[in-house]
Tab-separated table of C-alpha atoms in Angstrom:
chain	number	residue	atom	x	y	z
Z	148	ALA	CA	-97.048	-61.225	-56.302
Z	149	GLN	CA	-97.699	-61.484	-51.737
Z	150	SER	CA	-97.793	-58.822	-49.000
Z	151	VAL	CA	-97.626	-58.215	-45.552
Z	152	THR	CA	-98.580	-55.228	-43.507
Z	153	GLN	CA	-97.460	-54.949	-39.978
Z	154	LEU	CA	-99.403	-51.294	-38.920
Z	155	ASP	CA	-98.087	-51.428	-35.451
Z	156	SER	CA	-94.455	-49.774	-36.087
Z	157	GLN	CA	-94.098	-49.406	-32.138
Z	158	VAL	CA	-96.323	-51.165	-29.481
Z	159	PRO	CA	-95.310	-49.910	-25.950
Z	160	VAL	CA	-96.609	-52.715	-23.185
Z	161	PHE	CA	-96.313	-52.807	-19.780
Z	162	GLU	CA	-94.673	-55.838	-18.010
Z	163	GLU	CA	-96.769	-59.390	-17.252
Z	164	ALA	CA	-99.293	-57.331	-18.850
Z	165	PRO	CA	-100.143	-59.369	-22.722
Z	166	VAL	CA	-99.748	-57.690	-26.037
Z	167	GLU	CA	-100.930	-58.402	-30.005
Z	168	LEU	CA	-98.684	-58.095	-32.558
Z	169	ARG	CA	-100.585	-57.643	-36.145
Z	170	CYS	CA	-99.192	-59.325	-39.034
Z	171	ASN	CA	-101.450	-59.429	-41.995
Z	172	TYR	CA	-100.538	-60.692	-45.625
Z	173	SER	CA	-102.477	-61.078	-49.580
Z	174	SER	CA	-101.365	-63.457	-51.402
Z	175	SER	CA	-102.889	-65.877	-54.280
Z	176	VAL	CA	-101.584	-68.802	-53.622
Z	177	SER	CA	-101.171	-71.284	-50.524
Z	178	VAL	CA	-98.321	-68.779	-48.084
Z	179	TYR	CA	-95.781	-70.745	-45.462
Z	180	LEU	CA	-96.507	-67.487	-42.238
Z	181	PHE	CA	-93.214	-67.045	-40.161
Z	182	TRP	CA	-92.732	-65.152	-36.955
Z	183	TYR	CA	-89.200	-63.184	-35.899
Z	184	VAL	CA	-87.627	-61.583	-33.828
Z	185	GLN	CA	-84.558	-59.108	-34.072
Z	186	TYR	CA	-82.995	-57.741	-30.719
Z	187	PRO	CA	-80.681	-55.101	-30.181
Z	188	ASN	CA	-77.615	-55.049	-32.271
Z	189	GLN	CA	-78.454	-58.572	-33.693
Z	190	GLY	CA	-79.260	-60.142	-37.148
Z	191	LEU	CA	-82.885	-62.246	-36.723
Z	192	GLN	CA	-84.466	-65.454	-35.434
Z	193	LEU	CA	-87.018	-67.451	-36.871
Z	194	LEU	CA	-89.808	-66.781	-33.465
Z	195	LEU	CA	-92.852	-69.498	-34.483
Z	196	LYS	CA	-94.168	-70.371	-38.759
Z	197	TYR	CA	-96.345	-71.916	-39.602
Z	198	LEU	CA	-96.285	-74.533	-42.507
Z	199	SER	CA	-99.772	-76.319	-42.133
Z	200	GLY	CA	-101.834	-78.270	-39.381
Z	201	SER	CA	-102.306	-76.796	-36.658
Z	202	THR	CA	-103.202	-73.354	-37.254
Z	203	LEU	CA	-102.368	-72.376	-33.616
Z	204	VAL	CA	-98.217	-72.939	-33.445
Z	205	GLU	CA	-96.019	-72.131	-30.495
Z	206	SER	CA	-92.350	-71.058	-29.835
Z	207	ILE	CA	-90.652	-71.550	-27.102
Z	208	ASN	CA	-90.865	-68.650	-25.071
Z	209	GLY	CA	-95.150	-68.509	-24.962
Z	210	PHE	CA	-95.453	-66.457	-27.739
Z	211	GLU	CA	-98.280	-67.807	-30.013
Z	212	ALA	CA	-99.705	-66.927	-33.350
Z	213	GLU	CA	-102.484	-68.139	-34.915
Z	214	PHE	CA	-103.432	-68.175	-38.688
Z	215	ASN	CA	-106.746	-67.105	-39.850
Z	216	LYS	CA	-107.265	-68.019	-43.688
Z	217	SER	CA	-110.951	-66.169	-44.154
Z	218	GLN	CA	-109.000	-63.006	-42.254
Z	219	THR	CA	-105.420	-63.040	-44.178
Z	220	SER	CA	-103.930	-62.724	-40.431
Z	221	PHE	CA	-101.936	-64.199	-38.547
Z	222	HIS	CA	-101.387	-62.484	-35.898
Z	223	LEU	CA	-98.693	-62.871	-32.611
Z	224	ARG	CA	-99.836	-63.033	-29.651
Z	225	LYS	CA	-98.436	-63.529	-25.235
Z	226	PRO	CA	-100.338	-63.292	-22.169
Z	227	SER	CA	-97.616	-61.515	-20.283
Z	228	VAL	CA	-94.952	-60.546	-21.469
Z	229	HIS	CA	-90.992	-60.218	-20.228
Z	230	ILE	CA	-88.561	-57.372	-19.592
Z	231	SER	CA	-86.864	-60.077	-22.219
Z	232	ASP	CA	-89.076	-59.044	-25.197
Z	233	THR	CA	-87.849	-55.686	-25.571
Z	234	ALA	CA	-87.214	-56.683	-29.319
Z	235	GLU	CA	-88.292	-55.992	-33.008
Z	236	TYR	CA	-90.193	-58.261	-34.711
Z	237	PHE	CA	-91.242	-59.441	-38.407
Z	238	CYS	CA	-93.519	-61.250	-40.464
Z	239	ALA	CA	-93.137	-62.528	-43.583
Z	240	VAL	CA	-94.759	-65.097	-45.820
Z	241	THR	CA	-93.493	-67.046	-48.448
Z	242	GLY	CA	-96.146	-68.851	-50.885
Z	243	SER	CA	-96.799	-72.565	-50.806
Z	244	GLY	CA	-95.920	-74.014	-53.758
Z	245	GLY	CA	-92.457	-74.634	-54.288
Z	246	TYR	CA	-89.342	-72.780	-54.962
Z	247	GLN	CA	-90.720	-68.771	-54.364
Z	248	LYS	CA	-89.305	-65.951	-52.226
Z	249	VAL	CA	-90.602	-64.388	-48.301
Z	250	THR	CA	-91.147	-61.330	-48.206
Z	251	PHE	CA	-91.100	-59.235	-44.634
Z	252	GLY	CA	-93.059	-56.693	-43.302
Z	253	THR	CA	-91.757	-53.373	-42.197
Z	254	GLY	CA	-91.615	-54.526	-38.314
Z	255	THR	CA	-93.377	-53.988	-35.076
Z	256	LYS	CA	-91.098	-52.975	-31.905
Z	257	LEU	CA	-92.336	-54.614	-28.973
Z	258	GLN	CA	-90.941	-52.206	-25.630
Z	259	VAL	CA	-91.549	-53.548	-22.028
Z	260	ILE	CA	-92.355	-51.234	-19.984
Z	261	PRO	CA	-91.032	-52.007	-16.073
E	33	ASP	CA	-76.261	-74.976	-35.102
E	34	VAL	CA	-76.844	-73.385	-38.152
E	35	LYS	CA	-74.251	-70.412	-38.152
E	36	VAL	CA	-73.982	-67.620	-39.992
E	37	THR	CA	-70.710	-65.988	-40.223
E	38	GLN	CA	-70.807	-62.215	-42.120
E	39	SER	CA	-66.970	-61.064	-42.111
E	40	SER	CA	-68.136	-57.337	-40.208
E	41	ARG	CA	-69.644	-56.276	-38.024
E	42	TYR	CA	-69.218	-52.241	-39.184
E	43	LEU	CA	-67.711	-50.675	-42.191
E	44	VAL	CA	-67.532	-47.772	-43.582
E	45	LYS	CA	-66.577	-46.127	-47.150
E	46	ARG	CA	-65.844	-43.197	-48.759
E	47	THR	CA	-68.276	-42.707	-51.815
E	48	GLY	CA	-66.897	-44.359	-54.997
E	49	GLU	CA	-65.085	-47.339	-53.736
E	50	LYS	CA	-65.899	-50.813	-54.145
E	51	VAL	CA	-67.326	-52.640	-50.995
E	52	PHE	CA	-67.049	-56.953	-50.848
E	53	LEU	CA	-69.449	-57.971	-48.080
E	54	GLU	CA	-69.075	-62.048	-46.838
E	55	CYS	CA	-71.501	-63.942	-46.207
E	56	VAL	CA	-70.260	-68.200	-45.570
E	57	GLN	CA	-73.103	-70.825	-43.441
E	58	ASP	CA	-71.532	-74.080	-41.976
E	59	MET	CA	-74.978	-75.999	-42.355
E	60	ASP	CA	-74.785	-77.079	-46.587
E	61	HIS	CA	-77.519	-75.309	-47.181
E	62	GLU	CA	-78.058	-74.451	-50.802
E	63	ASN	CA	-79.965	-70.947	-50.314
E	64	MET	CA	-78.347	-67.883	-49.251
E	65	PHE	CA	-79.973	-64.157	-49.332
E	66	TRP	CA	-79.024	-60.671	-48.805
E	67	TYR	CA	-81.407	-58.693	-47.430
E	68	ARG	CA	-80.693	-54.503	-46.738
E	69	GLN	CA	-82.573	-53.258	-43.940
E	70	ASP	CA	-83.857	-49.844	-43.567
E	71	PRO	CA	-86.164	-48.205	-40.462
E	72	GLY	CA	-89.409	-48.091	-40.703
E	73	LEU	CA	-88.828	-50.482	-44.235
E	74	GLY	CA	-87.890	-53.536	-42.785
E	75	LEU	CA	-85.917	-56.211	-44.785
E	76	ARG	CA	-85.536	-55.786	-48.375
E	77	LEU	CA	-84.144	-58.737	-51.217
E	78	ILE	CA	-81.400	-57.106	-52.603
E	79	TYR	CA	-80.005	-61.655	-54.738
E	80	PHE	CA	-80.447	-64.190	-53.469
E	81	SER	CA	-79.167	-68.056	-54.788
E	82	TYR	CA	-80.640	-71.045	-54.895
E	83	ASP	CA	-77.260	-73.057	-55.734
E	84	VAL	CA	-73.762	-73.246	-56.735
E	85	LYS	CA	-72.796	-69.877	-59.076
E	86	MET	CA	-76.550	-69.439	-59.614
E	87	LYS	CA	-77.635	-65.416	-58.259
E	88	GLU	CA	-81.196	-64.034	-59.264
E	89	LYS	CA	-82.084	-60.981	-58.933
E	90	GLY	CA	-84.825	-59.103	-55.522
E	91	ASP	CA	-86.203	-56.651	-55.865
E	92	ILE	CA	-83.824	-53.764	-54.956
E	93	PRO	CA	-81.100	-55.039	-57.352
E	94	GLU	CA	-79.875	-52.178	-58.996
E	95	GLY	CA	-75.985	-51.257	-57.586
E	96	TYR	CA	-75.362	-54.282	-56.215
E	97	SER	CA	-73.573	-58.059	-57.934
E	98	VAL	CA	-73.883	-61.436	-55.659
E	99	SER	CA	-71.220	-64.143	-56.516
E	100	ARG	CA	-71.251	-67.512	-55.022
E	101	GLU	CA	-68.203	-69.747	-56.385
E	102	LYS	CA	-68.901	-72.118	-53.814
E	103	LYS	CA	-71.998	-73.923	-51.693
E	104	GLU	CA	-70.960	-72.190	-48.219
E	105	ARG	CA	-70.803	-68.293	-48.854
E	106	PHE	CA	-72.354	-65.443	-51.128
E	107	SER	CA	-70.441	-61.717	-51.522
E	108	LEU	CA	-72.288	-59.080	-52.450
E	109	ILE	CA	-70.501	-56.441	-53.605
E	110	LEU	CA	-71.082	-52.557	-54.220
E	111	GLU	CA	-69.679	-51.745	-57.386
E	112	SER	CA	-69.428	-48.453	-57.026
E	113	ALA	CA	-70.474	-47.255	-53.537
E	114	SER	CA	-72.945	-44.370	-53.368
E	115	THR	CA	-74.663	-42.385	-49.649
E	116	ASN	CA	-77.820	-43.492	-49.903
E	117	GLN	CA	-76.655	-47.355	-49.563
E	118	THR	CA	-76.231	-46.888	-46.248
E	119	SER	CA	-77.441	-49.462	-44.560
E	120	MET	CA	-77.383	-52.425	-42.215
E	121	TYR	CA	-77.025	-55.011	-44.781
E	122	LEU	CA	-78.572	-58.992	-42.904
E	123	CYS	CA	-77.256	-62.278	-45.130
E	124	ALA	CA	-79.428	-65.081	-44.717
E	125	SER	CA	-79.033	-69.103	-45.672
E	126	SER	CA	-82.002	-72.189	-46.047
E	127	SER	CA	-82.173	-75.687	-46.982
E	128	ASP	CA	-85.892	-76.626	-48.209
E	129	ARG	CA	-86.193	-74.172	-50.843
E	130	ALA	CA	-87.279	-70.348	-48.575
E	131	TYR	CA	-89.161	-72.167	-45.979
E	132	GLU	CA	-86.587	-71.448	-42.849
E	133	GLN	CA	-84.488	-68.855	-42.980
E	134	TYR	CA	-80.627	-68.422	-40.519
E	135	PHE	CA	-80.031	-64.911	-40.415
E	136	GLY	CA	-76.289	-63.771	-39.744
E	137	PRO	CA	-75.314	-60.428	-37.657
E	138	GLY	CA	-75.655	-57.919	-39.910
E	139	THR	CA	-72.853	-55.490	-40.769
E	140	ARG	CA	-73.230	-51.879	-41.119
E	141	LEU	CA	-72.205	-49.988	-43.556
E	142	THR	CA	-71.768	-46.080	-44.063
E	143	VAL	CA	-70.955	-44.947	-46.511
E	144	THR	CA	-69.704	-41.463	-46.703
């Protein structure tokens, strides 16, 4: 069994300030980890993923996340947010050994304040 | 670009009606999924399919069924709609055994 915890349901932050969205997971097997973003009235889009290799992964729009196996975390960070980053962010986990379903967190709404 | 389309963006149905939600993907993905999204609950998996005519129950299959007669199409069926099925329904597809999923825009279903 696997689970994902996103403790923060909403995170307000001023434009150009840094932000961290927290994600912790539990799993009895090795995992693959994902962050998805959902803009208003749209479906989810993949933001970044960790499958193997470097534990620090980056997206094309400046977000990064670090896989920390000892702390079972995959927090999402951005050093300077823009208004356009206002969206809901979902952390997700799946087992790495063969087919397993993906489990999503409950989401964190990032509100960027001008 | 992968494209996942859903038949309706908004749908209003009455209690007891049979409801069909259609999803089509154009990237020849083996795997398709149906989720419902509710505030504070995130995405919950209803059903998934990793091959034509194959289906597996997700976490909340009660009150739903699915059909996958062709690889590109995955239908969600509410046999007798109830008010507690009012929700946003999201379809997704993937290759590589559910690692990276591509989502449709969603169908907001209201059951009155």
